Amino acid sequence: MWFEIIKKPYVINAEILNPKEIEDSPQPVRWKFNKLFQGSQGKTPNLKPIHSYEDSTLHWTPRLNEALCYAFFGSFVVPTEKSSYKDEDKPTIKQALKTEQDFQLRMDEGYAEYQQGDRDNWMFINNKKNITPRGVELPVDYDYRMPNTPKYKYLPDSKVEELGKELLQRMKDNSLTSKDKENLKNSAGILEKEMENAIKHLGMMLSKYFGGQ
């Protein structure tokens, strides 16, 4: 039935400052998505649904290929450090499942344009249409220490391998899209000048965990 098909979206909330109205106060905005993804390495076997948060990085993106970069390269956290070439376990990608009710997340301040002082003061300064929001899990109502992790599934290993091989081929062919480059930079801090090292790492990860390139 039609009412079984319609599902509520994932909602990412933020406050952004219009660059043309810099003197005004930030305005609340929201984005809605039917799918969110999370890239990481490894997974806990036989994890009960109630403990699903234990395998979550708490961070979600609407971009599948950005999650792919997190899965194969890891996360570039501190700008003064080197780019991330993480190899701790098999690359995995989670996909948040459809929801019966709106699922709220907050905007990931790590992508803010203004990053000075305390993280609470970091600011998004842009137009809503120019921002790709990434969500961070909020705490559950009954315990602020426990994240409210959405229900998710893991993409099949064959799909992760396929996406990884496609990215590797684009890197070798020097045919990365602007979003590919942005995904690599925002996730692992990898720039175009580091592409040779990135190709070696991605090829190694595919061979080590998926049996080929």
PDB file of C-alpha atoms in Angstrom:
ATOM      1  CA  MET A   1       0.000   0.000   0.000  1.00  0.00           C
ATOM      2  CA  TRP A   2       1.066   3.595  -0.618  1.00  0.00           C
ATOM      3  CA  PHE A   3       1.301   4.379   3.120  1.00  0.00           C
ATOM      4  CA  GLU A   4       3.783   1.517   3.529  1.00  0.00           C
ATOM      5  CA  ILE A   5       6.056   3.027   0.875  1.00  0.00           C
ATOM      6  CA  ILE A   6       6.185   6.555   2.284  1.00  0.00           C
ATOM      7  CA  LYS A   7       8.814   6.763   5.012  1.00  0.00           C
ATOM      8  CA  LYS A   8      10.056   9.665   7.090  1.00  0.00           C
ATOM      9  CA  PRO A   9      13.498  11.077   6.320  1.00  0.00           C
ATOM     10  CA  TYR A  10      16.664  11.673   8.239  1.00  0.00           C
ATOM     11  CA  VAL A  11      16.792  15.328   9.275  1.00  0.00           C
ATOM     12  CA  ILE A  12      20.099  17.180   9.733  1.00  0.00           C
ATOM     13  CA  ASN A  13      19.741  20.438  11.660  1.00  0.00           C
ATOM     14  CA  ALA A  14      22.129  23.372  11.720  1.00  0.00           C
ATOM     15  CA  GLU A  15      22.437  27.114  12.031  1.00  0.00           C
ATOM     16  CA  ILE A  16      24.107  28.879   9.142  1.00  0.00           C
ATOM     17  CA  LEU A  17      25.127  32.450   8.506  1.00  0.00           C
ATOM     18  CA  ASN A  18      24.362  34.001   5.121  1.00  0.00           C
ATOM     19  CA  PRO A  19      27.660  35.454   3.762  1.00  0.00           C
ATOM     20  CA  LYS A  20      25.684  38.433   2.392  1.00  0.00           C
ATOM     21  CA  GLU A  21      24.188  39.130   5.813  1.00  0.00           C
ATOM     22  CA  ILE A  22      27.265  38.625   7.976  1.00  0.00           C
ATOM     23  CA  GLU A  23      26.053  41.000  10.692  1.00  0.00           C
ATOM     24  CA  ASP A  24      22.834  39.057  11.269  1.00  0.00           C
ATOM     25  CA  SER A  25      22.337  36.115  13.600  1.00  0.00           C
ATOM     26  CA  PRO A  26      22.687  32.557  12.262  1.00  0.00           C
ATOM     27  CA  GLN A  27      19.440  31.103  10.984  1.00  0.00           C
ATOM     28  CA  PRO A  28      18.191  27.564  11.667  1.00  0.00           C
ATOM     29  CA  VAL A  29      18.014  25.294   8.607  1.00  0.00           C
ATOM     30  CA  ARG A  30      17.344  21.613   8.006  1.00  0.00           C
ATOM     31  CA  TRP A  31      18.042  19.076   5.302  1.00  0.00           C
ATOM     32  CA  LYS A  32      16.120  15.855   4.745  1.00  0.00           C
ATOM     33  CA  PHE A  33      17.496  12.621   3.297  1.00  0.00           C
ATOM     34  CA  ASN A  34      16.086   9.152   2.778  1.00  0.00           C
ATOM     35  CA  LYS A  35      19.549   7.591   2.850  1.00  0.00           C
ATOM     36  CA  LEU A  36      22.672   8.211   4.908  1.00  0.00           C
ATOM     37  CA  PHE A  37      25.976   6.317   4.863  1.00  0.00           C
ATOM     38  CA  GLN A  38      28.890   5.709   7.194  1.00  0.00           C
ATOM     39  CA  GLY A  39      32.305   4.383   6.257  1.00  0.00           C
ATOM     40  CA  SER A  40      34.551   2.630   8.766  1.00  0.00           C
ATOM     41  CA  GLN A  41      36.809  -0.390   9.177  1.00  0.00           C
ATOM     42  CA  GLY A  42      35.757  -3.659  10.790  1.00  0.00           C
ATOM     43  CA  LYS A  43      32.563  -4.686  12.561  1.00  0.00           C
ATOM     44  CA  THR A  44      31.680  -6.500  15.760  1.00  0.00           C
ATOM     45  CA  PRO A  45      30.227  -9.978  15.098  1.00  0.00           C
ATOM     46  CA  ASN A  46      26.864 -10.901  16.630  1.00  0.00           C
ATOM     47  CA  LEU A  47      26.259  -7.388  17.937  1.00  0.00           C
ATOM     48  CA  LYS A  48      22.765  -7.042  19.397  1.00  0.00           C
ATOM     49  CA  PRO A  49      20.597  -4.249  17.915  1.00  0.00           C
ATOM     50  CA  ILE A  50      20.419  -2.507  21.280  1.00  0.00           C
ATOM     51  CA  HIS A  51      24.211  -2.190  21.192  1.00  0.00           C
ATOM     52  CA  SER A  52      24.483  -1.068  17.553  1.00  0.00           C
ATOM     53  CA  TYR A  53      25.959   2.254  18.663  1.00  0.00           C
ATOM     54  CA  GLU A  54      29.150   0.423  19.632  1.00  0.00           C
ATOM     55  CA  ASP A  55      30.031  -0.035  15.947  1.00  0.00           C
ATOM     56  CA  SER A  56      29.034   3.474  14.904  1.00  0.00           C
ATOM     57  CA  THR A  57      31.483   6.321  14.331  1.00  0.00           C
ATOM     58  CA  LEU A  58      28.497   8.623  15.113  1.00  0.00           C
ATOM     59  CA  HIS A  59      29.035  10.428  11.791  1.00  0.00           C
ATOM     60  CA  TRP A  60      26.806  10.054   8.693  1.00  0.00           C
ATOM     61  CA  THR A  61      26.969  11.451   5.172  1.00  0.00           C
ATOM     62  CA  PRO A  62      24.463  11.563   2.302  1.00  0.00           C
ATOM     63  CA  ARG A  63      27.354  10.842  -0.091  1.00  0.00           C
ATOM     64  CA  LEU A  64      28.000   7.140  -0.675  1.00  0.00           C
ATOM     65  CA  ASN A  65      31.421   7.783  -2.223  1.00  0.00           C
ATOM     66  CA  GLU A  66      32.450   9.947   0.720  1.00  0.00           C
ATOM     67  CA  ALA A  67      31.609   7.064   3.054  1.00  0.00           C
ATOM     68  CA  LEU A  68      33.714   4.898   0.725  1.00  0.00           C
ATOM     69  CA  CYS A  69      36.722   7.172   1.299  1.00  0.00           C
ATOM     70  CA  TYR A  70      36.280   6.966   5.059  1.00  0.00           C
ATOM     71  CA  ALA A  71      36.094   3.180   4.774  1.00  0.00           C
ATOM     72  CA  PHE A  72      39.329   2.769   2.804  1.00  0.00           C
ATOM     73  CA  PHE A  73      41.405   5.683   4.115  1.00  0.00           C
ATOM     74  CA  GLY A  74      40.049   6.587   7.548  1.00  0.00           C
ATOM     75  CA  SER A  75      39.435  10.039   8.973  1.00  0.00           C
ATOM     76  CA  PHE A  76      41.761  13.041   8.817  1.00  0.00           C
ATOM     77  CA  VAL A  77      41.148  14.653  12.203  1.00  0.00           C
ATOM     78  CA  VAL A  78      43.865  17.192  12.981  1.00  0.00           C
ATOM     79  CA  PRO A  79      44.911  19.531  10.119  1.00  0.00           C
ATOM     80  CA  THR A  80      48.537  19.638  11.287  1.00  0.00           C
ATOM     81  CA  GLU A  81      48.933  15.877  10.907  1.00  0.00           C
ATOM     82  CA  LYS A  82      49.539  13.861   7.772  1.00  0.00           C
ATOM     83  CA  SER A  83      46.783  12.522   5.556  1.00  0.00           C
ATOM     84  CA  SER A  84      45.052   9.372   6.742  1.00  0.00           C
ATOM     85  CA  TYR A  85      46.032   5.986   5.316  1.00  0.00           C
ATOM     86  CA  LYS A  86      44.320   3.827   7.904  1.00  0.00           C
ATOM     87  CA  ASP A  87      44.527   0.039   7.821  1.00  0.00           C
ATOM     88  CA  GLU A  88      43.001  -1.487  10.948  1.00  0.00           C
ATOM     89  CA  ASP A  89      40.410  -3.860   9.492  1.00  0.00           C
ATOM     90  CA  LYS A  90      38.235  -4.584   6.464  1.00  0.00           C
ATOM     91  CA  PRO A  91      36.551  -1.502   4.963  1.00  0.00           C
ATOM     92  CA  THR A  92      32.798  -1.451   5.558  1.00  0.00           C
ATOM     93  CA  ILE A  93      29.932   0.884   4.676  1.00  0.00           C
ATOM     94  CA  LYS A  94      26.747   1.169   6.700  1.00  0.00           C
ATOM     95  CA  GLN A  95      23.474   2.433   5.250  1.00  0.00           C
ATOM     96  CA  ALA A  96      20.862   3.856   7.591  1.00  0.00           C
ATOM     97  CA  LEU A  97      17.545   2.072   7.142  1.00  0.00           C
ATOM     98  CA  LYS A  98      14.254   3.762   6.310  1.00  0.00           C
ATOM     99  CA  THR A  99      12.464   5.169   9.325  1.00  0.00           C
ATOM    100  CA  GLU A 100       8.867   5.293  10.485  1.00  0.00           C
ATOM    101  CA  GLN A 101       9.438   8.715  12.074  1.00  0.00           C
ATOM    102  CA  ASP A 102      11.747  11.643  11.412  1.00  0.00           C
ATOM    103  CA  PHE A 103      15.221  10.903  12.749  1.00  0.00           C
ATOM    104  CA  GLN A 104      17.084  13.970  14.000  1.00  0.00           C
ATOM    105  CA  LEU A 105      20.834  14.584  13.727  1.00  0.00           C
ATOM    106  CA  ARG A 106      22.935  17.674  14.212  1.00  0.00           C
ATOM    107  CA  MET A 107      25.288  19.145  11.653  1.00  0.00           C
ATOM    108  CA  ASP A 108      28.930  18.021  11.869  1.00  0.00           C
ATOM    109  CA  GLU A 109      30.894  21.133  12.849  1.00  0.00           C
ATOM    110  CA  GLY A 110      34.038  19.576  11.406  1.00  0.00           C
ATOM    111  CA  TYR A 111      32.892  20.849   8.005  1.00  0.00           C
ATOM    112  CA  ALA A 112      32.268  24.429   9.170  1.00  0.00           C
ATOM    113  CA  GLU A 113      33.803  27.289   7.205  1.00  0.00           C
ATOM    114  CA  TYR A 114      34.792  29.182  10.384  1.00  0.00           C
ATOM    115  CA  GLN A 115      36.863  27.119  12.817  1.00  0.00           C
ATOM    116  CA  GLN A 116      38.451  29.226  15.542  1.00  0.00           C
ATOM    117  CA  GLY A 117      38.182  29.062  19.315  1.00  0.00           C
ATOM    118  CA  ASP A 118      35.924  26.494  20.954  1.00  0.00           C
ATOM    119  CA  ARG A 119      34.216  23.984  18.682  1.00  0.00           C
ATOM    120  CA  ASP A 120      30.835  25.251  19.940  1.00  0.00           C
ATOM    121  CA  ASN A 121      31.617  28.545  18.213  1.00  0.00           C
ATOM    122  CA  TRP A 122      32.493  27.083  14.816  1.00  0.00           C
ATOM    123  CA  MET A 123      30.223  28.564  12.190  1.00  0.00           C
ATOM    124  CA  PHE A 124      28.748  27.580   8.822  1.00  0.00           C
ATOM    125  CA  ILE A 125      28.956  30.615   6.570  1.00  0.00           C
ATOM    126  CA  ASN A 126      27.336  29.832   3.246  1.00  0.00           C
ATOM    127  CA  ASN A 127      24.036  29.448   1.443  1.00  0.00           C
ATOM    128  CA  LYS A 128      22.031  26.326   2.177  1.00  0.00           C
ATOM    129  CA  LYS A 129      22.158  25.163  -1.453  1.00  0.00           C
ATOM    130  CA  ASN A 130      25.969  25.244  -1.405  1.00  0.00           C
ATOM    131  CA  ILE A 131      26.315  23.052   1.691  1.00  0.00           C
ATOM    132  CA  THR A 132      26.426  19.259   1.753  1.00  0.00           C
ATOM    133  CA  PRO A 133      25.386  18.506   5.332  1.00  0.00           C
ATOM    134  CA  ARG A 134      26.885  15.664   7.306  1.00  0.00           C
ATOM    135  CA  GLY A 135      25.065  14.468  10.398  1.00  0.00           C
ATOM    136  CA  VAL A 136      26.229  13.573  13.893  1.00  0.00           C
ATOM    137  CA  GLU A 137      24.161  11.370  16.167  1.00  0.00           C
ATOM    138  CA  LEU A 138      22.399  13.085  19.067  1.00  0.00           C
ATOM    139  CA  PRO A 139      22.160  11.480  22.516  1.00  0.00           C
ATOM    140  CA  VAL A 140      19.101   9.463  23.457  1.00  0.00           C
ATOM    141  CA  ASP A 141      16.501  11.205  25.608  1.00  0.00           C
ATOM    142  CA  TYR A 142      17.122   9.102  28.697  1.00  0.00           C
ATOM    143  CA  ASP A 143      20.942   9.238  28.781  1.00  0.00           C
ATOM    144  CA  TYR A 144      23.044  12.046  27.289  1.00  0.00           C
ATOM    145  CA  ARG A 145      26.076   9.739  27.266  1.00  0.00           C
ATOM    146  CA  MET A 146      24.501   7.253  24.858  1.00  0.00           C
ATOM    147  CA  PRO A 147      24.201   8.131  21.156  1.00  0.00           C
ATOM    148  CA  ASN A 148      20.941   7.629  19.321  1.00  0.00           C
ATOM    149  CA  THR A 149      22.251   5.478  16.495  1.00  0.00           C
ATOM    150  CA  PRO A 150      19.843   4.867  13.592  1.00  0.00           C
ATOM    151  CA  LYS A 151      19.101   1.328  12.542  1.00  0.00           C
ATOM    152  CA  TYR A 152      21.440   0.343   9.738  1.00  0.00           C
ATOM    153  CA  LYS A 153      22.600  -2.437   7.484  1.00  0.00           C
ATOM    154  CA  TYR A 154      26.028  -3.153   6.024  1.00  0.00           C
ATOM    155  CA  LEU A 155      26.411  -2.939   2.275  1.00  0.00           C
ATOM    156  CA  PRO A 156      27.575  -6.269   0.806  1.00  0.00           C
ATOM    157  CA  ASP A 157      31.339  -6.721   0.604  1.00  0.00           C
ATOM    158  CA  SER A 158      30.946  -7.148  -3.154  1.00  0.00           C
ATOM    159  CA  LYS A 159      29.425  -3.655  -3.405  1.00  0.00           C
ATOM    160  CA  VAL A 160      32.178  -2.076  -1.304  1.00  0.00           C
ATOM    161  CA  GLU A 161      34.781  -3.834  -3.475  1.00  0.00           C
ATOM    162  CA  GLU A 162      33.063  -2.670  -6.663  1.00  0.00           C
ATOM    163  CA  LEU A 163      32.968   0.946  -5.497  1.00  0.00           C
ATOM    164  CA  GLY A 164      36.592   0.750  -4.363  1.00  0.00           C
ATOM    165  CA  LYS A 165      37.742  -0.598  -7.730  1.00  0.00           C
ATOM    166  CA  GLU A 166      35.822   2.108  -9.571  1.00  0.00           C
ATOM    167  CA  LEU A 167      37.450   4.817  -7.433  1.00  0.00           C
ATOM    168  CA  LEU A 168      40.902   3.272  -7.948  1.00  0.00           C
ATOM    169  CA  GLN A 169      40.417   3.258 -11.719  1.00  0.00           C
ATOM    170  CA  ARG A 170      39.401   6.924 -11.737  1.00  0.00           C
ATOM    171  CA  MET A 171      42.471   7.750  -9.670  1.00  0.00           C
ATOM    172  CA  LYS A 172      44.763   5.863 -12.061  1.00  0.00           C
ATOM    173  CA  ASP A 173      43.111   7.415 -15.112  1.00  0.00           C
ATOM    174  CA  ASN A 174      43.329  10.909 -13.627  1.00  0.00           C
ATOM    175  CA  SER A 175      39.574  11.201 -14.160  1.00  0.00           C
ATOM    176  CA  LEU A 176      38.435  12.027 -10.643  1.00  0.00           C
ATOM    177  CA  THR A 177      35.354  14.225 -10.480  1.00  0.00           C
ATOM    178  CA  SER A 178      35.270  17.393  -8.404  1.00  0.00           C
ATOM    179  CA  LYS A 179      33.194  15.502  -5.829  1.00  0.00           C
ATOM    180  CA  ASP A 180      35.748  12.663  -5.771  1.00  0.00           C
ATOM    181  CA  LYS A 181      38.486  15.172  -4.949  1.00  0.00           C
ATOM    182  CA  GLU A 182      36.318  16.835  -2.322  1.00  0.00           C
ATOM    183  CA  ASN A 183      35.469  13.472  -0.763  1.00  0.00           C
ATOM    184  CA  LEU A 184      39.139  12.465  -0.506  1.00  0.00           C
ATOM    185  CA  LYS A 185      40.130  15.823   0.959  1.00  0.00           C
ATOM    186  CA  ASN A 186      37.278  16.097   3.450  1.00  0.00           C
ATOM    187  CA  SER A 187      37.525  12.525   4.694  1.00  0.00           C
ATOM    188  CA  ALA A 188      41.191  11.583   4.735  1.00  0.00           C
ATOM    189  CA  GLY A 189      42.852  14.928   3.950  1.00  0.00           C
ATOM    190  CA  ILE A 190      44.244  13.583   0.673  1.00  0.00           C
ATOM    191  CA  LEU A 191      45.172  16.196  -1.924  1.00  0.00           C
ATOM    192  CA  GLU A 192      45.882  15.755  -5.643  1.00  0.00           C
ATOM    193  CA  LYS A 193      49.640  15.926  -5.067  1.00  0.00           C
ATOM    194  CA  GLU A 194      49.366  12.823  -2.846  1.00  0.00           C
ATOM    195  CA  MET A 195      47.515  10.734  -5.404  1.00  0.00           C
ATOM    196  CA  GLU A 196      50.393   8.297  -5.938  1.00  0.00           C
ATOM    197  CA  ASN A 197      50.361   7.307  -2.258  1.00  0.00           C
ATOM    198  CA  ALA A 198      46.566   7.158  -2.254  1.00  0.00           C
ATOM    199  CA  ILE A 199      46.558   4.801  -5.251  1.00  0.00           C
ATOM    200  CA  LYS A 200      49.063   2.489  -3.559  1.00  0.00           C
ATOM    201  CA  HIS A 201      47.038   2.427  -0.354  1.00  0.00           C
ATOM    202  CA  LEU A 202      43.705   1.796  -2.048  1.00  0.00           C
ATOM    203  CA  GLY A 203      45.197  -0.952  -4.214  1.00  0.00           C
ATOM    204  CA  MET A 204      46.747  -2.568  -1.140  1.00  0.00           C
ATOM    205  CA  MET A 205      43.438  -2.459   0.772  1.00  0.00           C
ATOM    206  CA  LEU A 206      41.544  -4.037  -2.107  1.00  0.00           C
ATOM    207  CA  SER A 207      44.120  -6.794  -2.446  1.00  0.00           C
ATOM    208  CA  LYS A 208      44.391  -7.456   1.272  1.00  0.00           C
ATOM    209  CA  TYR A 209      40.697  -7.537   2.169  1.00  0.00           C
ATOM    210  CA  PHE A 210      38.910  -8.327  -1.094  1.00  0.00           C
ATOM    211  CA  GLY A 211      41.415 -10.487  -2.895  1.00  0.00           C
ATOM    212  CA  GLY A 212      42.325  -8.317  -5.849  1.00  0.00           C
ATOM    213  CA  GLN A 213      42.392  -4.950  -7.545  1.00  0.00           C
TER     214      GLN A 213
END
